[in-house]
C-alpha positions as a printed Julia matrix, in Angstrom:
218×3 Matrix{Float64}:
  0.0     0.0    0.0
  1.4     3.42  -1.05
  2.38    5.99   1.66
  0.4     9.26   1.03
  1.25   11.07   4.29
  4.57   12.64   2.98
  3.01   14.68   0.11
  0.26   15.89   2.45
  2.87   17.0    5.04
  4.88   18.91   2.37
  1.76   20.66   1.22
  0.94   21.72   4.78
  4.48   22.99   5.44
  4.44   24.97   2.19
  1.14   26.6    3.08
  2.47   27.58   6.53
  5.59   29.16   5.02
  3.49   31.22   2.6
  1.26   32.47   5.43
  4.31   33.41   7.55
  5.85   35.45   4.74
  2.57   37.33   4.27
  2.47   38.2    7.98
  6.08   39.54   7.95
  5.36   41.7    4.86
  2.31   43.22   6.51
  4.28   44.2    9.62
  7.02   45.92   7.51
  4.48   48.13   5.8
  3.08   49.5    9.06
  6.29   50.27  10.97
  9.39   49.91   8.79
  8.4    51.75   5.66
  7.44   55.49   5.99
  4.32   56.63   4.24
  4.56   59.08   1.37
  4.99   62.73   2.67
  1.92   64.92   2.52
  2.32   68.29   0.77
  2.7    71.16   3.25
  0.48   74.23   3.03
  1.96   77.7    2.61
  1.83   79.73   5.86
 -0.91   82.31   6.11
  0.44   85.88   6.16
 -0.96   88.62   8.36
  0.09   91.48   6.1
  0.23   91.99   2.33
  1.28   88.81   0.56
  4.69   88.71  -1.04
  5.87   86.43  -3.82
  7.96   84.34  -1.4
  5.12   83.76   1.06
  2.26   83.07  -1.33
  4.05   81.6   -4.31
  2.45   84.24  -6.51
  4.5    87.03  -8.05
  3.33   90.41  -6.78
  4.47   93.96  -7.46
  7.04   95.14  -4.9
  6.12   97.94  -2.5
  8.48  100.29  -4.36
  5.95  100.52  -7.21
  4.22  103.25  -5.15
  7.29  105.49  -5.57
  6.16  107.2   -8.83
  3.02  108.58  -7.16
  5.04  109.7   -4.12
  7.5   111.46  -6.38
  4.71  113.16  -8.25
  3.22  114.31  -4.96
  6.54  115.79  -3.88
  6.91  117.59  -7.17
  3.44  119.12  -6.92
  4.07  120.06  -3.3
  7.24  121.96  -4.26
  5.19  123.93  -6.79
  2.83  125.09  -4.05
  3.6   127.57  -1.33
  6.21  126.48   1.18
  5.19  128.68   4.14
  5.86  132.3    4.93
  8.78  134.21   3.49
 11.85  134.29   5.72
 14.18  137.23   6.18
 17.1   135.15   4.88
 15.29  134.59   1.56
 14.3   138.21   0.88
 15.88  141.38  -0.47
 14.56  144.79   0.62
 14.74  148.13  -1.12
 13.03  151.51  -0.96
 11.63  152.81  -4.22
 11.52  156.35  -5.56
  9.54  158.95  -3.64
  6.05  159.74  -4.92
  5.19  163.19  -3.57
  1.63  164.41  -3.44
 -0.59  166.75  -1.39
  2.11  167.51   1.15
  2.9   163.84   1.59
  6.03  161.85   0.87
  5.26  158.28  -0.19
  7.75  155.47  -0.71
  7.24  151.85  -1.8
  9.09  149.41   0.46
  9.73  146.39  -1.75
 10.55  142.84  -0.71
 11.78  140.41  -3.39
 11.94  136.65  -2.99
 15.57  135.64  -3.54
 15.13  132.02  -2.43
 14.44  128.98  -4.6
 11.06  128.29  -3.01
  7.66  129.93  -3.26
  6.63  131.71  -0.08
  3.95  134.06   1.22
  3.7   137.47   2.87
  0.69  138.5    4.91
  0.21  141.8    6.69
  2.45  144.77   7.4
  6.21  145.22   7.46
  8.04  146.32  10.54
  9.87  149.58   9.86
 12.24  151.77  11.84
 14.55  154.64  10.93
 18.0   154.36  12.55
 21.1   156.51  12.7
 24.65  155.44  11.89
 25.04  153.81  15.32
 21.87  151.81  14.93
 19.75  153.87  17.35
 16.12  154.26  16.37
 14.94  157.69  15.31
 11.36  158.51  16.2
  8.51  156.16  17.15
  7.46  153.04  15.28
  5.32  153.75  12.21
  1.56  153.41  12.51
 -0.37  150.87  10.46
 -2.81  152.31   7.97
 -6.26  150.66   8.17
 -6.53  147.87   5.61
 -7.73  144.31   5.0
 -4.5   142.42   4.34
 -4.43  139.61   1.81
 -1.89  136.83   1.41
  0.68  137.62  -1.28
  2.33  134.59  -2.85
  5.86  135.16  -4.08
  7.44  132.76  -6.53
 11.24  132.98  -6.75
 12.2   136.4   -8.12
  8.77  137.99  -7.5
  8.13  141.05  -5.32
  5.6   142.64  -3.01
  5.42  146.19  -1.73
  4.05  148.17   1.19
  3.65  151.94   1.33
  5.67  154.12   3.73
  4.41  157.69   4.02
  4.66  160.8    6.16
  3.84  164.47   5.92
  6.53  166.61   4.41
  8.49  168.11   7.34
  8.74  171.44   5.52
  4.98  171.69   5.67
  4.19  169.96   8.96
  6.9   171.66  11.0
  7.74  168.4   12.76
 11.12  167.84  14.35
 13.3   165.94  11.91
 16.41  163.8   11.6
 18.26  162.28   8.7
 18.42  158.5    9.04
 21.34  156.38   7.91
 19.11  153.39   7.17
 15.61  151.98   7.29
 15.2   148.62   9.03
 12.54  146.51   7.31
 11.22  143.4    9.05
  9.04  140.96   7.06
  5.72  139.94   8.63
  6.06  137.39  11.46
  9.86  137.57  11.33
 12.26  138.93  13.96
 15.37  139.73  11.93
 15.23  142.99   9.95
 16.83  143.85   6.62
 18.9   147.02   6.64
 18.3   149.35   3.7
 20.39  152.48   3.14
 18.24  155.61   3.41
 19.01  158.33   0.82
 15.77  160.35   0.83
 16.76  163.0    3.36
 14.98  164.15   6.51
 12.1   162.32   8.16
  9.83  163.43  11.0
 10.85  162.03  14.38
  8.89  164.13  16.87
  6.38  166.93  17.41
  3.11  167.55  15.7
  2.35  165.67  12.47
  5.39  163.48  12.97
  3.68  160.12  12.5
  4.91  157.75   9.82
  2.47  155.21   8.37
  2.85  151.88   6.61
  0.36  149.9    4.55
 -0.11  146.16   4.12
  1.77  144.25   1.43
  0.43  144.01  -2.12
  1.82  142.18  -5.16
  4.3   144.05  -7.36
  6.86  146.79  -6.83
  4.63  149.79  -6.22
  2.03  152.05  -7.78
């Protein structure tokens, strides 16, 4: 009688080996082999996105520069505040006599490279060669001042007037200079005075000034 137990045993051993290999392969997949990496998400920004943070090319912040430059250019074309003593030249124009009066235009010219404004009256004082003031401060003639805008090279004028001393009989002196102070400034501009005597005391000795207007005089 033939022995059939050996083939059956081989078949059983073969089946067991196959099952064991399957079990070992399953364990390697769970712990020995890393799973494929998941794609990471770009971080969320709290400010404007840049190309590096979002992955999308964006215009750099410097693209705003043209409008800033244009704004600066337009600003320089506008007024740049009041006129300063250091940016002005003063002069006294020719006398305009009339009805016993002596009238002079006091002219300020913008010598700076910026546009500026004058508003109101000049300060004025006659002084002798030593710098001492002659007579009281001039009085302001009633007026409604307006802002005068001076571009570089442009001028404004204010009137300086007094009664002729020969007619008024006021006490007189001959100044060496007229100190002209622009509105809201403290430093005067010294202008040589060549128009002779001025009233400094007594009756009818007052000197008057008017507010600034555009131009160099009437």
